[in-house]
Amino acid sequence: MNLDSARQAFIEEVAELLQTMEDALLTLEQNPADPESLNDVFRAMHTIKGTGGVFGYTPVVDFTHTVETLMDQVRSGQMTLTKPLIETLFECRDHTSALIDFIAADATGDAPLSPDLQRAGDALLARLGHEPPPTPTAVPVLNFDAPTYLPEANDLWMISLEFKADAFRHGMDPLSFLRYLSSLGDLVHVVTLLPIASIDSEHFDPESCYLSFGIAFRSDADKRTIAGVFEFADEDCEIRILEPDSAHNRYIDLLEATPHDQINCMGDLLVSIGAITPFELARALKIQEETGQLLDGSEPAAKRRLGEILVEQGSIKSGVVEQAVKTQETARGKRQEDNRIIRVDAQRLGHLIDLVGELVTSSAAIRVMVKRAGIDNMNEVVDGVDYLVSEIRDNALQLRMVAIGESLSRFRRVVRDASQELGKLIDLVITGGETELDKTVVEKIIDPLTHLIRNAVDHGIEEPMVRQKAGKLTTGTIHLNAYHDSGHIVIEIEDDGAGLDAARIRAKAEAKGLIKPEEVLTREETLRLIFAPGLSTKEQATSLSGRGVGMDVVRRNIEALRGTVELDSTLGVGTKITIILPLTLAIIEGFLVGAGRDQYVIPLSQVAECVEMNATATLKQHGEHYINLRGEVLPFIRLTDLFHNADWHRATNQRESLVVVRFGHHKMGLVVDTLLGELQTVIKPLGKLFERLRGVAGATILGTGDIALILDVAELAAIGQTPHQVTVKH
Amino acid sequence: MGQLVVSKQAARSGRDLSNEVTQYLTFSVADERLAMSITAVKEIIETPQVTRVPMTPDYIRGVINLRGNVVPVVDLGARLGRGALTLTKRSCIVLVEVQVGEDDRHVLGMLVDEVKNILDIPPEDVKPPPEFGSEIRTDFIEAMGRVEDIFVIILSVDHVLSVQELAALRHFTGDHVADVEH
């Protein structure tokens, strides 16, 4: 661990902590008394102060210290959180982030703060009701001539630090640990040990560290907190922390009170009551393992007890171990196996899913072979394999499913900041956060969603005054909702804002030459014009959105995921955008059809029904195709016409079939020559060459080794209706 | 079969000493003998079942299943303006790797009438292309190679199979749909 990697670790850790703090603050905005969130904010500031102190980043320590103190008061009920205070805390979070950025950019780590940052920090502290801190905390005077023993007392922590020779070279400053420790309590006594006798002047290396410290320390902090001071020194220092006798008694009480169902192994138990730190446990476990290996070959019972090692290492007193053993034994037998979560590398999971995809293809090939060879008595086995493969596929895909809620909650900050910048009052309501979908889809949908939500804030919700005049609540609402619907996930973004002005969109589109003045468009088609490149109805561009790039990019991103986006808006009432996405990008249930020479796959989730095509029910007017389906007018497309691959087939006057497909709220028919049944479809991308090809979502390899194209129903509908500009929707 | 030809030829001429690219694969398209640098060629296969992709220009022959991967095939006859090729027993697909963008490489198939052989053409026999007088688009021609007093056109694979160009053409139905309708 050199200084750079330590700093990097620090910066990353701070980023995580600040994210936690932000989430907590957002919760506090809704519920200012939520104890968990209060703790989170406190802990974030506290930890940043601690690690910052180790590195000697005084500005960070001073700043976070003030915030921490304030949070402590809030936590203990001496202060209440008000809206302005939360607001200030948000800014404190951002300021801390700015401080860290400053440190990250500064290679030496001790350049003075830029005046701007300093001023911003002071201003924030003033708003928190604090004077800017005068000078850094004074370092306790160390007395080198003091006796080499420590005073014994009941309420004192005994801490021994033995720095390793490389500590300086790794950027450790022993003094900074002491300085930080002193912020947790009283350094009653510090003995500095320098093993003069063992160093001869010839071998003395000025860059090596020979120091060790014995510290008597009085503090109310628990062991974990104190150990946290030395967290960064783990690798460069032997740390032993022995709790005072008073704490010792407390541990025994805690052990007695520990509910039996929470008792795990000895180590965890001791960590959970705070008697030892996880690091001490790890060290002891290592020793246990090493000695176990030495005794290898002998009986396993010869392995040393963990408790013994801990006592020997000076991590704990034997009384506590005895009590822990007792507690553990009474609990044993009652304990139930916990539900465990295993973290798995996403790449491994991806590889597994690829393999399952190949398995699906292979098992389809087996089915074809068996059928071809006419081995009837193998059918049952093949069916069994098929069933298992589809189960494996479903389970494998399930592994990559994550709840969307975590990703959606980040938008609370987006909405909050954006609305404040624009002086609007907006509530973001999120429902359906537990809805699951493929992690790879989640990652790709965040950007388009961010854009749509910013749009809703910027263009959708009006200013409070305007809303009042319109007779609406001054606070606007953006509702983000997610749910599953027939193999797809639906994400809705609904606002109760100004809505879209179809007339203005049309005017704008005409002005930009996107449509001709004489073209007839339905309301829905007109609204959809906002997805065309280069159309933005807001006259003024703001920093949030409105530079005219965006909606078309949003649409393209969603379509790249084989999804669709729909739009509904009423002027003055609001706008609702519905995004429909496939749950996964890898494998789908498909429905195989034949048209002309070729075979195509329609996603089964979009197939509503199949009916026989009755020639007499077909009306033909100017090339339009409609069918009367139980009294409903259903537009249809003949695949062979659309794809111009009608061959010898048509002459035989073979009976055609109509596959009724639905996409979004629409229905349409696809006329095909043959229905070939369901199959599990592994989606293979068609690649760059076909990037701009519409109507085809990908390809799949059939059991026969042939390729079938996967149809994109919504795009086919768009292609089918274009030449005539006639609505086939609804 | 085709693969065999390549490896034999490559082995025979493997003693080539100069480090310049002097080996060329020759093949015929619509009765014309053409050549291309061997370095881009990955393999040569007999024509398998080619699945047509609808709504694409005629020089996109379709896609094939190459060991579980879907690979597009370009009809070189149609691409060079000689009309779509008719499949025969000798028809082959030359699989080449082309550059797409910065560091992305893409495997494409190239349908030809017949693969001839691999030729060593010394650098002094490789001449710049004529500025006019060829029926093939000039940017498709990398150079002219002299083989026994006959000039053979050496194709510039990166231009003939430029993915950007192949994919950008307006023939793709639906492109204008996007512009007009939405």
Short mmCIF file of N, CA and C in Angstrom, two decimals, chain A residues 514-515 519 525 528-529 531-533 555 597-598 600 642-645 684-696 699 701 705-709 716 718-719 721-722 725 729, chain B residues 49-56 60 62-74 100 104 106 108 162-163 166-170 172-182:
data_model
loop_
_atom_site.label_atom_id
_atom_site.label_comp_id
_atom_site.label_asym_id
_atom_site.label_seq_id
_atom_site.Cartn_x
_atom_site.Cartn_y
_atom_site.Cartn_z
N LEU A 514 -39.82 18.92 -41.36
CA LEU A 514 -39.92 17.49 -41.03
C LEU A 514 -41.17 16.88 -41.66
N ILE A 515 -42.22 17.69 -41.77
CA ILE A 515 -43.42 17.21 -42.46
C ILE A 515 -43.89 18.28 -43.43
N GLU A 519 -49.72 17.29 -45.13
CA GLU A 519 -49.81 15.95 -44.57
C GLU A 519 -50.84 15.88 -43.44
N GLU A 525 -49.76 10.75 -33.83
CA GLU A 525 -48.62 10.88 -34.74
C GLU A 525 -47.96 12.24 -34.60
N ARG A 528 -45.90 12.30 -31.55
CA ARG A 528 -44.68 11.51 -31.74
C ARG A 528 -43.60 12.27 -32.49
N LEU A 529 -43.99 13.37 -33.10
CA LEU A 529 -42.99 14.17 -33.82
C LEU A 529 -41.88 14.66 -32.89
N PHE A 531 -40.17 13.01 -31.15
CA PHE A 531 -39.07 12.05 -31.19
C PHE A 531 -38.23 12.21 -32.46
N ALA A 532 -38.65 13.12 -33.32
CA ALA A 532 -37.88 13.32 -34.55
C ALA A 532 -36.62 14.12 -34.21
N PRO A 533 -35.55 13.90 -34.96
CA PRO A 533 -34.32 14.64 -34.69
C PRO A 533 -34.53 16.15 -34.88
N ARG A 555 -35.37 7.85 -28.02
CA ARG A 555 -36.11 6.84 -28.76
C ARG A 555 -35.16 5.80 -29.34
N ARG A 597 -39.83 -18.47 -48.89
CA ARG A 597 -38.79 -19.44 -48.63
C ARG A 597 -38.28 -19.37 -47.20
N ASP A 598 -38.58 -18.25 -46.55
CA ASP A 598 -37.86 -17.95 -45.31
C ASP A 598 -38.69 -18.21 -44.07
N TYR A 600 -39.29 -16.91 -40.01
CA TYR A 600 -39.14 -15.76 -39.14
C TYR A 600 -39.62 -16.10 -37.74
N LEU A 642 -44.40 -7.57 -48.04
CA LEU A 642 -43.52 -6.58 -47.45
C LEU A 642 -42.06 -6.91 -47.77
N PHE A 643 -41.75 -8.20 -47.70
CA PHE A 643 -40.36 -8.60 -47.90
C PHE A 643 -40.06 -8.99 -49.34
N HIS A 644 -41.05 -8.88 -50.21
CA HIS A 644 -40.90 -9.20 -51.62
C HIS A 644 -40.27 -10.57 -51.83
N ASN A 645 -40.71 -11.52 -51.07
CA ASN A 645 -40.13 -12.84 -51.29
C ASN A 645 -41.20 -13.87 -51.62
N LYS A 684 -29.21 -13.55 -31.56
CA LYS A 684 -27.87 -13.21 -32.05
C LYS A 684 -27.98 -11.85 -32.72
N PRO A 685 -27.11 -10.93 -32.35
CA PRO A 685 -27.20 -9.62 -32.99
C PRO A 685 -26.80 -9.72 -34.46
N LEU A 686 -27.41 -8.88 -35.28
CA LEU A 686 -27.08 -8.90 -36.71
C LEU A 686 -25.84 -8.07 -37.01
N GLY A 687 -25.42 -7.28 -36.05
CA GLY A 687 -24.17 -6.55 -36.25
C GLY A 687 -24.33 -5.20 -36.93
N LYS A 688 -23.23 -4.55 -37.04
CA LYS A 688 -23.15 -3.16 -37.52
C LYS A 688 -23.78 -2.97 -38.90
N LEU A 689 -23.57 -3.98 -39.75
CA LEU A 689 -24.00 -3.83 -41.13
C LEU A 689 -25.50 -3.58 -41.22
N PHE A 690 -26.25 -4.18 -40.30
CA PHE A 690 -27.71 -4.06 -40.36
C PHE A 690 -28.25 -3.11 -39.31
N GLU A 691 -27.36 -2.25 -38.84
CA GLU A 691 -27.72 -1.32 -37.78
C GLU A 691 -28.97 -0.51 -38.11
N ARG A 692 -29.07 -0.13 -39.37
CA ARG A 692 -30.17 0.76 -39.73
C ARG A 692 -31.34 0.03 -40.35
N LEU A 693 -31.25 -1.27 -40.34
CA LEU A 693 -32.35 -2.06 -40.87
C LEU A 693 -33.49 -2.07 -39.85
N ARG A 694 -34.67 -1.74 -40.31
CA ARG A 694 -35.80 -1.71 -39.38
C ARG A 694 -36.71 -2.90 -39.64
N GLY A 695 -37.42 -3.28 -38.60
CA GLY A 695 -38.36 -4.39 -38.75
C GLY A 695 -37.76 -5.73 -38.36
N VAL A 696 -36.45 -5.78 -38.23
CA VAL A 696 -35.78 -7.01 -37.84
C VAL A 696 -34.97 -6.73 -36.58
N ALA A 699 -31.25 -12.12 -35.15
CA ALA A 699 -31.36 -13.41 -35.83
C ALA A 699 -31.22 -14.50 -34.79
N ILE A 701 -30.36 -18.97 -34.53
CA ILE A 701 -29.99 -20.17 -35.28
C ILE A 701 -30.92 -21.30 -34.88
N GLY A 705 -29.77 -25.62 -38.04
CA GLY A 705 -28.56 -24.88 -38.41
C GLY A 705 -28.88 -23.69 -39.30
N ASP A 706 -30.12 -23.60 -39.77
CA ASP A 706 -30.51 -22.44 -40.57
C ASP A 706 -30.71 -21.23 -39.68
N ILE A 707 -30.71 -20.09 -40.34
CA ILE A 707 -30.92 -18.85 -39.60
C ILE A 707 -32.33 -18.35 -39.83
N ALA A 708 -32.99 -17.93 -38.76
CA ALA A 708 -34.29 -17.27 -38.91
C ALA A 708 -34.16 -15.87 -38.34
N LEU A 709 -34.78 -14.91 -39.00
CA LEU A 709 -34.72 -13.53 -38.51
C LEU A 709 -35.83 -13.30 -37.48
N LEU A 716 -42.30 -3.07 -37.89
CA LEU A 716 -43.00 -3.53 -39.08
C LEU A 716 -44.27 -2.73 -39.30
N ALA A 718 -44.82 0.27 -38.36
CA ALA A 718 -44.45 1.60 -38.82
C ALA A 718 -44.14 1.57 -40.31
N ILE A 719 -43.40 0.55 -40.75
CA ILE A 719 -43.06 0.44 -42.16
C ILE A 719 -44.33 0.21 -42.99
N GLN A 721 -47.29 1.15 -42.47
CA GLN A 721 -48.24 2.25 -42.61
C GLN A 721 -47.64 3.46 -43.31
N THR A 722 -46.35 3.51 -43.44
CA THR A 722 -45.72 4.71 -43.93
C THR A 722 -46.13 5.16 -45.33
N GLN A 725 -49.37 6.92 -45.11
CA GLN A 725 -49.64 7.85 -44.04
C GLN A 725 -51.05 7.72 -43.52
N LYS A 729 -53.53 2.45 -36.36
CA LYS A 729 -53.54 2.21 -34.92
C LYS A 729 -54.95 2.35 -34.39
N GLN B 49 -26.18 -22.60 -46.75
CA GLN B 49 -27.50 -21.99 -46.87
C GLN B 49 -27.40 -20.51 -46.49
N VAL B 50 -27.77 -19.64 -47.41
CA VAL B 50 -27.73 -18.20 -47.10
C VAL B 50 -29.15 -17.73 -46.84
N THR B 51 -29.36 -17.12 -45.68
CA THR B 51 -30.69 -16.62 -45.35
C THR B 51 -30.79 -15.16 -45.79
N ARG B 52 -31.77 -14.90 -46.62
CA ARG B 52 -31.98 -13.55 -47.13
C ARG B 52 -32.42 -12.61 -46.00
N VAL B 53 -31.96 -11.40 -46.03
CA VAL B 53 -32.45 -10.40 -45.09
C VAL B 53 -33.32 -9.44 -45.88
N PRO B 54 -34.60 -9.34 -45.51
CA PRO B 54 -35.50 -8.51 -46.32
C PRO B 54 -35.15 -7.03 -46.23
N MET B 55 -35.60 -6.31 -47.22
CA MET B 55 -35.48 -4.86 -47.23
C MET B 55 -34.03 -4.40 -47.22
N THR B 56 -33.17 -5.17 -47.87
CA THR B 56 -31.79 -4.75 -47.99
C THR B 56 -31.46 -4.68 -49.48
N ILE B 60 -26.46 -7.15 -50.63
CA ILE B 60 -26.45 -7.91 -49.37
C ILE B 60 -27.11 -9.24 -49.66
N GLY B 62 -27.27 -11.90 -47.80
CA GLY B 62 -27.99 -12.45 -46.65
C GLY B 62 -27.04 -12.73 -45.51
N VAL B 63 -27.44 -13.67 -44.66
CA VAL B 63 -26.59 -14.03 -43.52
C VAL B 63 -26.39 -15.54 -43.51
N ILE B 64 -25.24 -15.97 -42.99
CA ILE B 64 -24.98 -17.39 -42.88
C ILE B 64 -24.65 -17.73 -41.42
N ASN B 65 -24.79 -19.00 -41.12
CA ASN B 65 -24.45 -19.51 -39.80
C ASN B 65 -23.02 -20.02 -39.86
N LEU B 66 -22.11 -19.26 -39.31
CA LEU B 66 -20.71 -19.69 -39.31
C LEU B 66 -20.38 -20.17 -37.89
N ARG B 67 -20.47 -21.44 -37.68
CA ARG B 67 -20.19 -22.05 -36.36
C ARG B 67 -20.90 -21.30 -35.22
N GLY B 68 -22.17 -21.06 -35.41
CA GLY B 68 -22.94 -20.44 -34.33
C GLY B 68 -22.96 -18.92 -34.36
N ASN B 69 -22.19 -18.33 -35.25
CA ASN B 69 -22.24 -16.87 -35.37
C ASN B 69 -22.97 -16.48 -36.65
N VAL B 70 -23.69 -15.38 -36.58
CA VAL B 70 -24.42 -14.90 -37.75
C VAL B 70 -23.51 -13.94 -38.51
N VAL B 71 -23.16 -14.29 -39.73
CA VAL B 71 -22.21 -13.48 -40.50
C VAL B 71 -22.88 -13.00 -41.79
N PRO B 72 -22.84 -11.69 -42.04
CA PRO B 72 -23.43 -11.16 -43.27
C PRO B 72 -22.58 -11.53 -44.50
N VAL B 73 -23.25 -11.71 -45.63
CA VAL B 73 -22.54 -12.04 -46.87
C VAL B 73 -22.86 -10.99 -47.92
N VAL B 74 -21.83 -10.45 -48.53
CA VAL B 74 -21.99 -9.46 -49.59
C VAL B 74 -21.80 -10.17 -50.94
N VAL B 100 -13.94 -1.64 -38.52
CA VAL B 100 -15.13 -0.81 -38.35
C VAL B 100 -14.80 0.21 -37.28
N ASP B 104 -12.76 -1.65 -33.78
CA ASP B 104 -13.72 -2.75 -33.88
C ASP B 104 -13.50 -3.47 -35.20
N HIS B 106 -14.82 -6.60 -37.86
CA HIS B 106 -16.07 -7.22 -38.22
C HIS B 106 -15.79 -8.29 -39.27
N LEU B 108 -16.98 -10.39 -42.39
CA LEU B 108 -17.97 -10.36 -43.46
C LEU B 108 -17.64 -11.46 -44.45
N SER B 162 -16.76 -1.62 -47.04
CA SER B 162 -16.86 -0.61 -46.00
C SER B 162 -18.20 -0.74 -45.28
N VAL B 163 -18.15 -1.11 -44.02
CA VAL B 163 -19.39 -1.35 -43.29
C VAL B 163 -20.23 -0.07 -43.21
N LEU B 166 -21.89 0.26 -46.59
CA LEU B 166 -22.89 -0.78 -46.83
C LEU B 166 -24.13 -0.53 -45.98
N ALA B 167 -23.91 -0.08 -44.74
CA ALA B 167 -25.03 0.05 -43.81
C ALA B 167 -25.78 1.35 -44.01
N ALA B 168 -25.14 2.34 -44.63
CA ALA B 168 -25.75 3.67 -44.65
C ALA B 168 -26.69 3.87 -45.82
N LEU B 169 -26.69 2.95 -46.75
CA LEU B 169 -27.44 3.21 -47.98
C LEU B 169 -28.94 3.32 -47.75
N ARG B 170 -29.54 4.15 -48.58
CA ARG B 170 -30.95 4.47 -48.40
C ARG B 170 -31.86 3.31 -48.78
N PHE B 172 -32.21 0.75 -47.46
CA PHE B 172 -32.78 0.14 -46.27
C PHE B 172 -34.13 0.76 -46.01
N THR B 173 -35.16 0.01 -46.26
CA THR B 173 -36.50 0.51 -46.05
C THR B 173 -36.64 0.88 -44.58
N GLY B 174 -37.37 1.93 -44.36
CA GLY B 174 -37.60 2.27 -42.96
C GLY B 174 -36.73 3.43 -42.56
N ASP B 175 -35.62 3.62 -43.26
CA ASP B 175 -34.78 4.75 -42.91
C ASP B 175 -35.53 6.04 -43.14
N HIS B 176 -36.14 6.15 -44.32
CA HIS B 176 -36.91 7.36 -44.58
C HIS B 176 -38.16 7.39 -43.72
N VAL B 177 -38.59 6.22 -43.29
CA VAL B 177 -39.75 6.17 -42.40
C VAL B 177 -39.45 6.95 -41.14
N ALA B 178 -38.26 6.65 -40.61
CA ALA B 178 -37.88 7.29 -39.36
C ALA B 178 -37.88 8.80 -39.51
N ASP B 179 -37.39 9.24 -40.64
CA ASP B 179 -37.27 10.69 -40.82
C ASP B 179 -38.63 11.35 -40.99
N VAL B 180 -39.49 10.69 -41.72
CA VAL B 180 -40.74 11.35 -42.08
C VAL B 180 -41.79 11.15 -41.00
N GLU B 181 -41.88 9.92 -40.55
CA GLU B 181 -43.07 9.61 -39.78
C GLU B 181 -43.00 10.11 -38.36
N HIS B 182 -41.83 10.03 -37.74
CA HIS B 182 -41.78 10.37 -36.32
C HIS B 182 -41.46 11.83 -36.12
#
